[in-house]
CSV table of C-alpha atoms and ligand atoms in Angstrom, one decimal:
chain,number,residue,atom,x,y,z
R,1,UNK,CA,2.6,11.5,-20.7
R,2,UNK,CA,0.9,12.5,-17.5
R,3,UNK,CA,-2.8,13.5,-17.4
R,4,UNK,CA,-1.7,17.0,-16.7
R,5,UNK,CA,0.5,17.2,-19.9
R,6,UNK,CA,-2.2,15.7,-22.1
R,7,UNK,CA,-4.8,18.1,-20.6
R,8,UNK,CA,-2.7,21.1,-21.5
R,9,UNK,CA,-2.8,20.2,-25.2
R,10,UNK,CA,-6.6,20.0,-25.4
R,11,UNK,CA,-8.5,21.6,-22.5
R,12,UNK,CA,-9.5,25.1,-21.5
R,13,UNK,CA,-10.3,25.3,-17.8
R,14,UNK,CA,-12.8,27.5,-15.9
R,15,UNK,CA,-11.6,30.5,-14.0
R,16,UNK,CA,-8.1,29.8,-15.2
R,17,UNK,CA,-5.6,32.1,-17.0
R,18,UNK,CA,-4.2,29.4,-19.2
R,19,UNK,CA,-1.0,31.3,-20.0
R,20,UNK,CA,0.2,31.7,-16.5
R,21,UNK,CA,-1.7,29.1,-14.4
R,22,UNK,CA,0.3,26.1,-13.0
R,23,UNK,CA,-0.5,22.9,-14.8
R,24,UNK,CA,-3.7,21.1,-13.4
R,25,UNK,CA,-3.2,18.3,-10.9
R,26,UNK,CA,-4.4,15.0,-12.4
R,27,UNK,CA,-6.7,13.3,-10.0
R,28,UNK,CA,-7.4,9.6,-10.4
R,29,UNK,CA,-9.6,8.7,-7.5
R,30,UNK,CA,-11.2,10.0,-4.3
R,31,UNK,CA,-12.1,8.5,-0.9
R,32,UNK,CA,-13.6,10.3,2.1
R,33,UNK,CA,-12.1,13.8,2.2
R,34,UNK,CA,-9.1,12.7,0.1
R,35,UNK,CA,-8.3,13.1,-3.6
R,36,UNK,CA,-5.4,11.1,-5.0
R,37,UNK,CA,-3.2,12.1,-7.9
R,38,UNK,CA,-1.4,9.9,-10.3
R,39,UNK,CA,1.5,9.3,-7.9
R,40,UNK,CA,-0.9,8.4,-5.2
R,41,UNK,CA,-0.4,11.6,-3.2
R,42,UNK,CA,-3.4,12.5,-1.1
R,43,UNK,CA,-4.8,16.0,-1.2
R,44,UNK,CA,-7.3,16.8,1.6
R,45,UNK,CA,-10.3,18.4,-0.1
R,46,UNK,CA,-10.8,21.3,2.4
R,47,UNK,CA,-13.2,23.1,0.0
R,48,UNK,CA,-15.4,20.1,-0.9
R,49,UNK,CA,-14.5,20.4,-4.6
R,50,UNK,CA,-16.0,23.8,-5.4
R,51,UNK,CA,-18.3,23.5,-2.4
R,52,UNK,CA,-20.4,20.6,-3.7
R,53,UNK,CA,-19.2,17.5,-1.9
R,54,UNK,CA,-20.9,16.8,1.5
R,55,UNK,CA,-20.4,13.0,2.3
R,56,UNK,CA,-16.9,12.5,0.9
R,57,UNK,CA,-15.7,11.3,-2.5
R,58,UNK,CA,-16.9,8.2,-4.3
R,59,UNK,CA,-19.3,7.4,-1.5
R,60,UNK,CA,-20.3,3.7,-1.9
R,61,UNK,CA,-24.0,4.3,-1.2
R,62,UNK,CA,-24.3,7.0,-3.8
R,63,UNK,CA,-22.2,5.0,-6.2
R,64,UNK,CA,-24.5,1.9,-5.8
R,65,UNK,CA,-27.7,3.9,-6.3
R,66,UNK,CA,-26.3,5.7,-9.3
R,67,UNK,CA,-25.2,2.4,-10.9
R,68,UNK,CA,-28.6,0.8,-10.2
R,69,UNK,CA,-30.4,3.7,-11.8
R,70,UNK,CA,-28.2,3.7,-14.8
R,71,UNK,CA,-29.2,0.1,-15.5
R,72,UNK,CA,-32.9,1.0,-15.2
R,73,UNK,CA,-33.4,4.3,-16.9
R,74,UNK,CA,-30.6,6.8,-17.8
R,75,UNK,CA,-32.8,9.6,-19.2
R,76,UNK,CA,-36.2,10.5,-20.5
R,77,UNK,CA,-37.6,13.8,-21.8
R,78,UNK,CA,-39.2,15.6,-18.9
R,79,UNK,CA,-42.0,17.3,-20.8
R,80,UNK,CA,-44.9,14.9,-21.1
R,81,UNK,CA,-43.1,12.3,-19.1
R,82,UNK,CA,-42.0,11.7,-15.5
R,83,UNK,CA,-40.1,9.1,-13.6
R,84,UNK,CA,-39.7,7.6,-10.1
R,85,UNK,CA,-36.5,9.3,-9.0
R,86,UNK,CA,-37.8,12.8,-9.9
R,87,UNK,CA,-41.1,12.3,-8.1
R,88,UNK,CA,-39.6,10.8,-5.0
R,89,UNK,CA,-36.9,13.5,-4.8
R,90,UNK,CA,-39.5,16.3,-5.1
R,91,UNK,CA,-41.6,14.6,-2.4
R,92,UNK,CA,-38.6,14.2,-0.1
R,93,UNK,CA,-37.1,17.6,-0.7
R,94,UNK,CA,-40.4,19.4,0.0
R,95,UNK,CA,-40.5,17.4,3.2
R,96,UNK,CA,-37.3,19.0,4.5
R,97,UNK,CA,-37.3,22.6,3.2
R,98,UNK,CA,-39.5,25.4,4.6
R,99,UNK,CA,-43.1,24.3,4.4
R,100,UNK,CA,-44.4,27.1,2.2
R,101,UNK,CA,-42.5,25.6,-0.7
R,102,UNK,CA,-44.9,23.5,-2.8
R,103,UNK,CA,-43.6,22.9,-6.3
R,104,UNK,CA,-40.2,21.7,-7.6
R,105,UNK,CA,-38.8,22.8,-10.9
R,106,UNK,CA,-35.8,20.9,-12.1
R,107,UNK,CA,-32.8,22.2,-14.1
R,108,UNK,CA,-29.1,21.1,-14.1
R,109,UNK,CA,-26.9,23.5,-12.1
R,110,UNK,CA,-26.9,26.4,-9.7
R,111,UNK,CA,-26.9,29.2,-12.4
R,112,UNK,CA,-29.9,27.7,-14.1
R,113,UNK,CA,-31.7,27.2,-10.8
R,114,UNK,CA,-31.3,31.0,-10.4
R,115,UNK,CA,-32.3,31.8,-14.0
R,116,UNK,CA,-35.5,29.8,-13.4
R,117,UNK,CA,-36.2,31.7,-10.1
R,118,UNK,CA,-35.8,35.0,-11.8
R,119,UNK,CA,-38.0,34.0,-14.7
R,120,UNK,CA,-40.7,32.8,-12.3
R,121,UNK,CA,-40.8,36.2,-10.6
R,122,UNK,CA,-40.7,38.3,-13.8
R,123,UNK,CA,-43.3,36.2,-15.6
R,124,UNK,CA,-45.5,36.1,-12.5
R,125,UNK,CA,-46.0,39.9,-13.0
R,126,UNK,CA,-46.2,39.5,-16.8
R,127,UNK,CA,-48.9,36.9,-16.5
R,128,UNK,CA,-50.8,39.1,-14.1
R,129,UNK,CA,-50.6,42.0,-16.5
R,130,UNK,CA,-48.3,44.0,-14.2
R,131,UNK,CA,-45.2,46.0,-15.0
R,132,UNK,CA,-42.6,44.9,-12.4
R,133,UNK,CA,-39.3,44.2,-14.1
R,134,UNK,CA,-36.6,45.1,-11.7
R,135,UNK,CA,-34.7,43.1,-9.2
R,136,UNK,CA,-32.9,43.8,-5.9
R,137,UNK,CA,-29.7,42.0,-5.0
R,138,UNK,CA,-26.8,42.4,-2.6
R,139,UNK,CA,-23.6,44.2,-3.5
R,140,UNK,CA,-20.9,41.5,-3.7
R,141,UNK,CA,-23.6,38.9,-4.5
R,142,UNK,CA,-22.8,35.8,-6.6
R,143,UNK,CA,-25.6,33.9,-8.2
R,144,UNK,CA,-23.8,32.2,-11.2
R,145,UNK,CA,-22.2,32.7,-14.6
R,146,UNK,CA,-25.1,32.6,-17.1
R,147,UNK,CA,-26.3,36.1,-18.2
R,148,UNK,CA,-29.3,36.5,-15.9
R,149,UNK,CA,-27.4,35.1,-12.9
R,150,UNK,CA,-24.5,37.3,-13.8
R,151,UNK,CA,-26.8,40.3,-14.0
R,152,UNK,CA,-28.0,39.8,-10.4
R,153,UNK,CA,-24.4,39.3,-9.2
R,154,UNK,CA,-21.9,41.9,-8.3
R,155,UNK,CA,-20.3,43.9,-11.1
R,156,UNK,CA,-16.7,42.8,-10.9
R,157,UNK,CA,-13.7,41.7,-12.9
R,158,UNK,CA,-15.7,38.6,-13.7
R,159,UNK,CA,-18.4,40.6,-15.4
R,160,UNK,CA,-16.4,43.5,-16.9
R,161,UNK,CA,-16.5,42.2,-20.5
R,162,UNK,CA,-20.2,41.8,-20.5
R,163,UNK,CA,-21.3,44.8,-18.4
R,164,UNK,CA,-23.2,46.7,-21.1
R,165,UNK,CA,-25.4,43.6,-21.8
R,166,UNK,CA,-26.4,43.0,-18.2
R,167,UNK,CA,-29.8,44.3,-17.1
R,168,UNK,CA,-30.0,46.9,-14.4
R,169,UNK,CA,-30.3,45.7,-10.8
R,170,UNK,CA,-30.8,47.6,-7.6
R,171,UNK,CA,-27.8,46.6,-5.4
R,172,UNK,CA,-28.2,47.1,-1.7
R,173,UNK,CA,-25.7,46.8,1.2
R,174,UNK,CA,-25.8,43.8,3.5
R,175,UNK,CA,-28.2,44.6,6.3
R,176,UNK,CA,-27.0,45.5,9.8
R,177,UNK,CA,-28.3,47.3,12.9
R,178,UNK,CA,-27.2,50.7,11.4
R,179,UNK,CA,-28.6,50.5,7.9
R,180,UNK,CA,-31.7,48.3,8.2
R,181,UNK,CA,-34.2,51.2,8.2
R,182,UNK,CA,-32.5,52.9,5.3
R,183,UNK,CA,-32.6,49.7,3.3
R,184,UNK,CA,-36.3,49.4,3.9
R,185,UNK,CA,-36.9,53.0,2.8
R,186,UNK,CA,-34.8,52.3,-0.3
R,187,UNK,CA,-36.9,49.2,-1.1
R,188,UNK,CA,-40.2,51.0,-0.5
R,189,UNK,CA,-39.2,53.9,-2.9
R,190,UNK,CA,-38.8,51.4,-5.7
R,191,UNK,CA,-41.7,49.0,-4.9
R,192,UNK,CA,-43.8,49.7,-8.0
R,193,UNK,CA,-41.1,48.4,-10.3
R,194,UNK,CA,-39.6,45.6,-8.2
R,195,UNK,CA,-40.4,42.0,-9.0
R,196,UNK,CA,-38.1,40.3,-6.5
R,197,UNK,CA,-35.2,40.4,-4.1
R,198,UNK,CA,-32.6,37.7,-4.6
R,199,UNK,CA,-30.1,36.9,-1.8
R,200,UNK,CA,-27.7,34.3,-0.5
R,201,UNK,CA,-29.0,33.7,3.0
R,202,UNK,CA,-26.5,34.4,5.8
R,203,UNK,CA,-23.3,34.2,3.7
R,204,UNK,CA,-22.2,35.7,0.4
R,205,UNK,CA,-19.9,32.9,-0.8
R,206,UNK,CA,-17.9,33.9,-3.9
R,207,UNK,CA,-18.2,37.6,-2.8
R,208,UNK,CA,-15.6,36.7,-0.1
R,209,UNK,CA,-17.5,34.6,2.5
R,210,UNK,CA,-19.2,37.8,3.8
R,211,UNK,CA,-21.5,36.9,6.7
R,212,UNK,CA,-24.6,38.8,8.1
R,213,UNK,CA,-27.2,38.1,10.7
R,214,UNK,CA,-30.4,36.2,10.1
R,215,UNK,CA,-32.4,38.7,12.2
R,216,UNK,CA,-31.8,41.5,9.6
R,217,UNK,CA,-32.5,39.2,6.7
R,218,UNK,CA,-35.8,38.3,8.4
R,219,UNK,CA,-36.6,42.0,8.5
R,220,UNK,CA,-35.9,42.4,4.8
R,221,UNK,CA,-38.1,39.4,3.9
R,222,UNK,CA,-41.0,40.8,6.0
R,223,UNK,CA,-40.6,44.2,4.4
R,224,UNK,CA,-40.5,42.8,0.9
R,225,UNK,CA,-43.6,40.8,1.5
R,226,UNK,CA,-45.4,43.9,2.8
R,227,UNK,CA,-44.5,45.7,-0.4
R,228,UNK,CA,-45.5,42.7,-2.6
R,229,UNK,CA,-41.9,42.0,-3.7
R,230,UNK,CA,-41.0,38.3,-4.0
R,231,UNK,CA,-38.0,36.9,-2.1
R,232,UNK,CA,-35.6,34.4,-3.6
R,233,UNK,CA,-33.3,32.5,-1.3
R,234,UNK,CA,-30.3,31.2,-3.3
R,235,UNK,CA,-29.3,28.2,-1.2
R,236,UNK,CA,-27.1,26.8,-4.0
R,237,UNK,CA,-24.1,27.0,-1.6
R,238,UNK,CA,-25.7,27.1,1.8
R,239,UNK,CA,-28.1,24.2,1.4
R,240,UNK,CA,-27.7,20.7,2.9
R,241,UNK,CA,-26.0,21.5,6.2
R,242,UNK,CA,-23.3,24.0,5.4
R,243,UNK,CA,-24.5,26.7,7.8
R,244,UNK,CA,-25.0,24.2,10.7
R,245,UNK,CA,-28.7,23.7,10.0
R,246,UNK,CA,-30.1,21.8,7.1
R,247,UNK,CA,-30.8,25.0,5.2
R,248,UNK,CA,-29.7,28.6,5.9
R,249,UNK,CA,-33.4,29.5,5.8
R,250,UNK,CA,-33.9,27.3,8.9
R,251,UNK,CA,-32.1,30.1,10.8
R,252,UNK,CA,-35.0,32.5,9.8
R,253,UNK,CA,-38.4,33.1,11.2
R,254,UNK,CA,-39.9,34.1,7.8
R,255,UNK,CA,-39.9,32.0,4.6
R,256,UNK,CA,-38.8,33.1,1.1
R,257,UNK,CA,-41.2,32.6,-1.8
R,258,UNK,CA,-38.6,30.8,-4.0
R,259,UNK,CA,-35.6,28.7,-3.2
R,260,UNK,CA,-32.7,27.6,-5.4
R,261,UNK,CA,-30.6,24.4,-4.8
R,262,UNK,CA,-27.7,22.7,-6.5
R,263,UNK,CA,-24.1,22.1,-5.3
R,264,UNK,CA,-24.8,19.8,-2.3
R,265,UNK,CA,-28.1,18.5,-3.7
R,266,UNK,CA,-26.5,15.3,-5.2
R,267,UNK,CA,-23.8,15.2,-2.5
R,268,UNK,CA,-21.6,16.7,-5.1
R,269,UNK,CA,-21.9,13.7,-7.4
R,270,UNK,CA,-23.8,14.9,-10.4
R,271,UNK,CA,-25.0,18.2,-11.9
R,272,UNK,CA,-28.6,19.0,-10.9
R,273,UNK,CA,-30.5,22.1,-10.1
R,274,UNK,CA,-33.8,22.7,-8.3
R,275,UNK,CA,-36.0,25.8,-8.0
R,276,UNK,CA,-38.9,25.5,-5.6
R,277,UNK,CA,-41.8,28.0,-5.2
R,278,UNK,CA,-45.0,28.6,-3.3
R,279,UNK,CA,-48.4,27.6,-4.5
R,280,UNK,CA,-49.2,31.3,-5.1
R,281,UNK,CA,-46.4,31.7,-7.7
R,282,UNK,CA,-47.2,28.4,-9.3
R,283,UNK,CA,-50.9,29.4,-9.6
R,284,UNK,CA,-50.1,32.5,-11.6
R,285,UNK,CA,-48.9,30.3,-14.5
R,286,UNK,CA,-52.1,28.2,-14.6
R,287,UNK,CA,-54.4,29.4,-17.5
R,288,UNK,CA,-56.3,28.4,-20.6
R,289,UNK,CA,-53.9,30.8,-22.3
R,290,UNK,CA,-50.8,28.9,-23.4
R,291,UNK,CA,-48.7,32.1,-23.4
R,292,UNK,CA,-48.7,32.0,-19.6
R,293,UNK,CA,-46.6,28.8,-19.6
R,294,UNK,CA,-43.2,28.9,-18.0
R,295,UNK,CA,-41.2,28.4,-21.2
R,296,UNK,CA,-38.0,27.0,-19.7
R,297,UNK,CA,-36.3,23.7,-19.8
R,298,UNK,CA,-33.0,21.9,-20.4
R,299,UNK,CA,-32.2,18.7,-22.3
R,300,UNK,CA,-31.1,17.1,-19.0
R,301,UNK,CA,-33.9,18.5,-16.8
R,302,UNK,CA,-34.5,16.1,-13.9
R,303,UNK,CA,-32.0,13.5,-15.3
R,304,UNK,CA,-33.0,10.2,-13.5
R,305,UNK,CA,-29.4,9.4,-12.7
R,306,UNK,CA,-28.8,12.8,-11.1
R,307,UNK,CA,-32.1,12.5,-9.2
R,308,UNK,CA,-31.0,9.0,-7.9
R,309,UNK,CA,-27.7,10.5,-6.7
R,310,UNK,CA,-29.7,13.3,-4.9
R,311,UNK,CA,-31.9,10.6,-3.3
R,312,UNK,CA,-28.9,8.6,-2.2
R,313,UNK,CA,-27.3,11.8,-0.8
R,314,UNK,CA,-30.5,12.5,1.1
R,315,UNK,CA,-30.4,9.0,2.6
R,316,UNK,CA,-27.0,9.9,4.1
R,317,UNK,CA,-28.0,13.5,4.9
R,318,UNK,CA,-30.8,12.5,7.2
R,319,UNK,CA,-28.7,9.9,9.1
R,320,UNK,CA,-27.9,11.2,12.7
R,321,UNK,CA,-24.2,10.8,12.1
R,322,UNK,CA,-24.3,13.6,9.5
R,323,UNK,CA,-25.8,16.1,11.9
R,324,UNK,CA,-23.2,15.0,14.5
R,325,UNK,CA,-20.4,15.5,12.0
R,326,UNK,CA,-21.7,19.0,11.1
R,327,UNK,CA,-21.7,19.9,14.8
R,328,UNK,CA,-18.3,18.4,15.3
R,329,UNK,CA,-16.8,20.5,12.5
R,330,UNK,CA,-18.7,23.6,13.7
R,331,UNK,CA,-17.2,23.2,17.2
R,332,UNK,CA,-13.8,22.4,15.9
R,333,UNK,CA,-13.8,25.5,13.7
R,334,UNK,CA,-15.0,27.6,16.6
R,335,UNK,CA,-12.0,26.6,18.7
R,336,UNK,CA,-9.6,27.3,15.9
R,337,UNK,CA,-11.3,30.7,15.2
R,338,UNK,CA,-10.7,31.7,18.9
R,339,UNK,CA,-7.1,30.8,18.5
R,340,UNK,CA,-6.8,32.8,15.4
R,341,UNK,CA,-8.4,35.9,16.8
R,342,UNK,CA,-5.2,36.7,18.7
R,343,UNK,CA,-3.0,36.2,15.7
R,344,UNK,CA,-1.4,39.3,14.3
R,345,UNK,CA,-1.3,38.0,10.7
R,346,UNK,CA,-5.1,37.6,10.7
R,347,UNK,CA,-7.4,40.6,9.9
R,348,UNK,CA,-10.7,38.9,10.8
R,349,UNK,CA,-12.1,35.4,11.3
R,350,UNK,CA,-15.7,34.6,10.4
R,351,UNK,CA,-17.7,31.5,10.9
R,352,UNK,CA,-21.1,30.2,9.9
R,353,UNK,CA,-21.5,26.5,10.8
R,354,UNK,CA,-19.0,24.4,8.8
R,355,UNK,CA,-17.7,27.4,6.9
R,356,UNK,CA,-14.7,29.1,8.4
R,357,UNK,CA,-13.2,32.2,6.7
R,358,UNK,CA,-9.9,33.7,7.6
R,359,UNK,CA,-9.0,37.1,6.2
R,360,UNK,CA,-5.3,37.5,5.8
R,361,UNK,CA,-3.7,40.8,6.9
R,362,UNK,CA,-2.1,42.2,3.7
R,363,UNK,CA,-1.7,45.9,4.0
R,364,UNK,CA,-2.9,47.0,0.6
R,365,UNK,CA,-3.0,44.0,-1.8
R,366,UNK,CA,-6.4,42.5,-1.4
R,367,UNK,CA,-7.8,41.8,-4.8
R,368,UNK,CA,-8.8,38.4,-6.2
R,369,UNK,CA,-5.7,38.7,-8.4
R,370,UNK,CA,-3.1,39.5,-5.6
R,371,UNK,CA,0.0,37.4,-5.6
R,372,UNK,CA,-0.7,36.4,-2.0
R,373,UNK,CA,-3.7,34.3,-3.2
R,374,UNK,CA,-1.5,32.3,-5.6
R,375,UNK,CA,1.3,31.9,-3.1
R,376,UNK,CA,-1.2,30.6,-0.5
R,377,UNK,CA,-2.9,28.3,-3.0
R,378,UNK,CA,0.5,26.7,-4.0
R,379,UNK,CA,1.7,26.5,-0.4
R,380,UNK,CA,-1.4,24.5,0.7
R,381,UNK,CA,-1.3,22.4,-2.4
R,382,UNK,CA,2.4,21.4,-1.7
R,383,UNK,CA,1.3,20.5,1.8
R,384,UNK,CA,-1.4,18.2,0.4
R,385,UNK,CA,-4.4,20.4,1.1
R,386,UNK,CA,-6.8,21.9,-1.4
R,387,UNK,CA,-7.7,25.4,-0.3
R,388,UNK,CA,-8.6,28.0,-2.8
R,389,UNK,CA,-8.4,31.5,-1.3
R,390,UNK,CA,-10.7,34.2,-2.6
R,391,UNK,CA,-8.2,37.0,-2.7
R,392,UNK,CA,-6.8,37.2,0.9
R,393,UNK,CA,-9.7,35.2,2.3
R,394,UNK,CA,-8.7,31.6,3.1
R,395,UNK,CA,-11.8,29.5,3.8
R,396,UNK,CA,-12.4,25.9,4.9
R,397,UNK,CA,-15.6,24.1,4.1
R,398,UNK,CA,-14.9,20.4,4.2
R,399,UNK,CA,-17.0,17.3,3.4
R,400,UNK,CA,-18.8,16.4,6.7
R,401,UNK,CA,-16.9,13.1,6.9
R,402,UNK,CA,-13.5,14.8,7.3
R,403,UNK,CA,-11.7,13.4,10.3
R,404,UNK,CA,-10.4,15.4,13.3
R,405,UNK,CA,-6.9,14.5,12.3
R,406,UNK,CA,-7.4,15.9,8.8
R,407,UNK,CA,-9.0,19.1,10.3
R,408,UNK,CA,-6.1,19.5,12.7
R,409,UNK,CA,-3.6,19.1,9.9
R,410,UNK,CA,-5.4,21.8,7.9
R,411,UNK,CA,-5.4,24.1,11.0
R,412,UNK,CA,-1.7,23.5,11.7
R,413,UNK,CA,-0.8,24.2,8.1
R,414,UNK,CA,-2.7,27.4,8.1
R,415,UNK,CA,-0.9,28.5,11.3
R,416,UNK,CA,2.4,27.6,9.6
R,417,UNK,CA,1.5,29.6,6.5
R,418,UNK,CA,0.6,32.6,8.8
R,419,UNK,CA,4.1,32.3,10.3
R,420,UNK,CA,6.0,31.8,7.0
R,421,UNK,CA,4.2,33.9,4.3
S,1,PLP,C1,-22.0,28.3,-7.1
S,1,PLP,C2,-23.2,29.2,-6.9
S,1,PLP,C3,-24.1,29.4,-7.9
S,1,PLP,C4,-23.9,28.9,-9.3
S,1,PLP,O1,-23.9,27.5,-9.4
S,1,PLP,P1,-23.3,26.7,-10.6
S,1,PLP,O2,-23.7,25.3,-10.5
S,1,PLP,O3,-21.8,26.9,-10.5
S,1,PLP,O4,-23.8,27.4,-11.9
S,1,PLP,C5,-25.2,30.2,-7.7
S,1,PLP,N1,-25.4,30.7,-6.5
S,1,PLP,C6,-24.6,30.5,-5.4
S,1,PLP,C7,-24.9,31.1,-4.1
S,1,PLP,C8,-23.4,29.8,-5.6
S,1,PLP,O5,-22.5,29.7,-4.6
């Protein structure tokens, strides 16, 4: 039996309608931007395996560091104990993110990094005896699948079944030249209840790769600070080079109070989440009163092997070749985007750094569930490319080690799909 056949007997997959989905492709190994199935067919991983991989698959440096760590210390409870990989990772991470960030809180994925951020803000006000319990988020936001993260995400087909149980959030439009003053007025009107504003900086990923300008986000951050509303930058997707700079917040003049990281943090090797905050927020939890403790933690908080993977990934991330690759992909995307702009099958093309999003012209069918999405997905898979459209939006966000030949093949196949489908 193939892996795929055995899988179908015992496994329930995420975001998958098990009755109608095509059987999963069994992958046995990866190298660079390629994933190989049981027959040895290469699939170019054009989406970095759910946006997590940045240096390519099974990278030997990360593999060696993980193996080394496993033989030294695989895990230790992180309350009352600490270890070298966690300390070093916190030190090095604080050295490269905006310099108002002073403390690192570990968890184990992007959703939990968001949960922690939200709890920090809500409990800040609780600890100070205040009454701020509401949160501002963007329409079309996506911050994860746990209940708190879901609550601050767009209400959509993903959340329908749980809607009554999600707490109320004030959803605002993406800022632009026309609405920025209205948005500020909206925020000011609610300031006495508002604990924080959570956002995906520059690009709303799962919401459809929706992009907006740093200048208007800067204005919103400044305005929130004026009104004593904390700002949370969810860099789970945008962190570690995706947007062309190390972090999306590096495109801003003003700094958020809290930041969330996961996906690229370990180079896409292991599950790890990080929430960082300012000294000011941290200080609100210091007290003789034990009830002011941040009561949050996970069994695998700061797992040493995951921290070692993140450190190894950071070794690679700070090498000059990584920045060069990011720039190479950015420029290559830019040339392809220009070419696509003229194309009649394309509604819009959007780019932020290494992320290129192509909105297919469809007439009416645009939902996540449209047949076009499935047709495109299968078309690319047959061509040996993993692209996973969000509705009619095809996006490319490859590992930074992807070769020019592989990129060109992806572009050519997309042009072919535009002609054929
Ligand atoms: C993927 C994602 C999350 C959730 O991360 P998980 O590790 O999948 O829980 C949160 N925020 C953003 C912006 C994301 O893209």
